[in-house]
Coordinates of C-alpha atoms in Angstrom, one line a residue:
M19 CA 0.0 0.0 0.0
T20 CA 1.3 3.5 -0.8
E21 CA 2.0 5.9 2.0
A22 CA -0.9 8.1 0.8
L23 CA -3.3 5.3 1.5
L24 CA -1.8 4.6 5.0
R25 CA -1.7 8.2 6.3
Y26 CA -4.2 11.1 6.6
D27 CA -3.4 14.0 4.3
A28 CA -1.8 17.2 5.5
V29 CA -5.1 19.1 5.9
A30 CA -6.6 16.3 8.0
R31 CA -3.5 16.1 10.2
S32 CA -3.3 19.9 10.6
L33 CA -7.0 20.1 11.6
H34 CA -6.7 17.1 13.9
W35 CA -3.8 18.6 15.9
T36 CA -5.0 22.2 15.9
I37 CA -8.5 21.2 17.0
G38 CA -7.1 18.7 19.5
A39 CA -4.9 21.3 21.2
L40 CA -7.7 23.8 21.3
I41 CA -10.0 21.2 22.8
V42 CA -7.5 20.3 25.5
V43 CA -7.0 23.9 26.4
N44 CA -10.8 24.5 26.4
L45 CA -11.5 21.5 28.7
I46 CA -8.9 22.9 31.1
L47 CA -10.4 26.4 31.0
G48 CA -14.0 25.1 31.2
I49 CA -13.4 22.7 34.1
G50 CA -11.0 25.0 35.9
H51 CA -12.5 28.3 35.2
D52 CA -13.2 29.3 38.8
P53 CA -9.6 29.0 40.0
L54 CA -8.2 30.1 36.7
G55 CA -10.5 33.2 36.6
A56 CA -8.3 34.8 39.3
V57 CA -5.3 34.7 37.0
L58 CA -6.8 35.2 33.5
P59 CA -10.2 35.8 31.9
A60 CA -10.9 32.1 31.5
M61 CA -14.5 32.2 30.3
P62 CA -14.1 34.8 27.5
I63 CA -11.1 32.8 26.2
H64 CA -13.1 29.6 26.7
K65 CA -15.9 30.9 24.6
A66 CA -13.7 32.3 21.8
I67 CA -11.8 29.0 21.6
G68 CA -15.1 27.1 21.6
M69 CA -16.4 29.1 18.6
T70 CA -13.0 28.5 16.9
V71 CA -13.4 24.8 17.5
L72 CA -16.9 24.9 16.0
V73 CA -15.8 26.6 12.8
L74 CA -12.7 24.4 12.4
S75 CA -14.7 21.3 13.2
L76 CA -17.3 22.0 10.5
A77 CA -14.4 22.5 8.1
R78 CA -12.9 19.2 9.3
L79 CA -16.1 17.4 9.0
G80 CA -16.5 18.7 5.4
W81 CA -13.0 17.6 4.6
R82 CA -13.5 14.2 6.2
L83 CA -16.7 13.6 4.2
T84 CA -14.9 14.5 0.9
H85 CA -11.5 12.9 1.8
P86 CA -12.1 9.5 3.3
A87 CA -9.8 8.3 6.1
P88 CA -7.2 5.6 5.4
A89 CA -8.5 2.1 5.8
L90 CA -7.8 0.5 9.2
P91 CA -5.3 -2.3 9.2
A92 CA -6.5 -5.7 8.3
H93 CA -5.0 -7.2 11.5
M94 CA -7.4 -5.2 13.7
P95 CA -10.3 -7.2 15.1
G96 CA -13.8 -6.1 14.0
W97 CA -14.7 -4.9 17.5
E98 CA -11.7 -2.6 17.6
K99 CA -12.4 -1.2 14.2
A100 CA -16.0 -0.5 15.2
A101 CA -14.8 1.1 18.5
A102 CA -12.3 3.3 16.6
Q103 CA -14.9 4.4 14.0
G104 CA -17.5 5.0 16.8
M105 CA -15.0 7.1 18.8
H106 CA -14.2 9.2 15.8
W107 CA -17.8 9.9 15.0
A108 CA -18.5 10.6 18.7
F109 CA -15.7 13.2 18.5
Y110 CA -17.2 14.8 15.5
G111 CA -20.5 15.0 17.3
L112 CA -18.9 16.5 20.4
M113 CA -16.8 19.0 18.3
I114 CA -20.1 20.4 17.1
A115 CA -22.5 19.8 20.1
L116 CA -20.2 21.2 22.8
P117 CA -19.6 24.6 21.2
M118 CA -23.3 24.7 20.1
T119 CA -24.6 24.1 23.6
G120 CA -22.1 26.7 24.9
W121 CA -23.2 29.2 22.3
I122 CA -26.9 28.6 23.1
F123 CA -26.7 29.0 26.8
S124 CA -24.2 31.9 26.6
S125 CA -26.6 33.7 24.4
A126 CA -29.0 33.9 27.4
G127 CA -26.2 35.6 29.5
K128 CA -25.6 39.2 30.0
Y129 CA -22.0 39.1 28.7
P130 CA -21.1 39.4 25.0
I131 CA -19.6 36.4 23.2
S132 CA -16.4 38.0 22.0
W133 CA -13.9 36.4 19.6
F134 CA -10.7 37.3 21.4
G135 CA -11.8 40.9 21.7
L136 CA -11.8 41.3 17.9
F137 CA -15.5 41.1 17.3
D138 CA -18.7 39.9 19.0
I139 CA -20.4 36.7 17.9
P140 CA -24.1 37.3 17.5
K141 CA -26.2 35.9 20.3
L142 CA -28.9 33.4 19.5
A143 CA -32.5 34.1 20.6
V144 CA -32.4 32.4 24.0
E145 CA -34.0 33.9 27.1
K146 CA -32.3 33.9 30.5
G147 CA -34.0 31.3 32.7
S148 CA -35.6 29.5 29.8
A149 CA -35.7 25.7 29.6
L150 CA -33.5 25.8 26.6
A151 CA -30.8 27.8 28.4
S152 CA -31.0 25.5 31.4
V153 CA -30.9 22.2 29.3
T154 CA -28.0 23.4 27.1
N155 CA -26.0 24.6 30.2
E156 CA -26.4 21.2 31.8
A157 CA -25.7 19.3 28.6
H158 CA -22.6 21.4 28.0
E159 CA -21.2 20.4 31.4
I160 CA -22.0 16.7 31.0
L161 CA -20.7 16.5 27.5
G162 CA -17.5 18.3 28.6
Y163 CA -16.8 15.6 31.2
A164 CA -17.8 12.9 28.8
W165 CA -15.2 14.3 26.3
V166 CA -12.5 14.1 28.9
A167 CA -13.2 10.4 29.4
L168 CA -13.3 9.8 25.6
L169 CA -10.2 11.8 25.1
L170 CA -8.3 9.7 27.7
I171 CA -9.5 6.5 26.0
H172 CA -8.5 7.9 22.6
V173 CA -5.0 8.8 23.8
G174 CA -4.7 5.5 25.6
A175 CA -5.6 3.6 22.5
A176 CA -3.1 5.6 20.4
L177 CA -0.4 4.9 22.9
R178 CA -1.3 1.2 23.0
H179 CA -1.0 1.0 19.2
H180 CA 2.3 2.8 19.3
F181 CA 4.1 1.1 22.2
V182 CA 2.4 -2.3 22.7
V183 CA 0.9 -3.3 19.3
K184 CA 3.6 -1.4 17.3
D185 CA 1.5 -1.3 14.2
G186 CA 2.2 2.2 13.0
M187 CA -1.3 3.5 13.7
M188 CA 0.0 6.7 15.3
A189 CA 2.1 7.5 12.2
R190 CA -1.2 7.8 10.2
M191 CA -1.9 11.1 12.1
W192 CA 1.7 12.1 13.0
G193 CA 3.6 14.6 10.8

């Protein structure tokens, strides 16, 4: 098989690592916003990164739908292939659902949703105290913690493939 068929292309790799880094930073800011708020404006940064993740994720999803992923190795058992594909599609769902739930419930707040102080992102028509604001706030928090768990599983699986199975799986997304 040629290297092009074994690896993700440069656009997919760039989007993967950029979005991945932004997500890790945003999970830290979101979960740790109370103590971090004393040192830096954690929530405005969190919101700006979240909107960036949303835009990049939509681009990534579009790229993924038009540029299929390399085939998984034949030696992988069916359950592992299904788990890998399920995890990736769960990540796409979270990359869109988490910023969307944040945008929805932040729209009901009194503070603007600023993109790094450069411009304000329009608020959606959501009223403070509404059921929609409440549900999306709760969903945002639950999905954030779920993402931490899935991210740990994803990283653990990648490390397992690299150090234990030694099948070159990490090289597919590595430089």
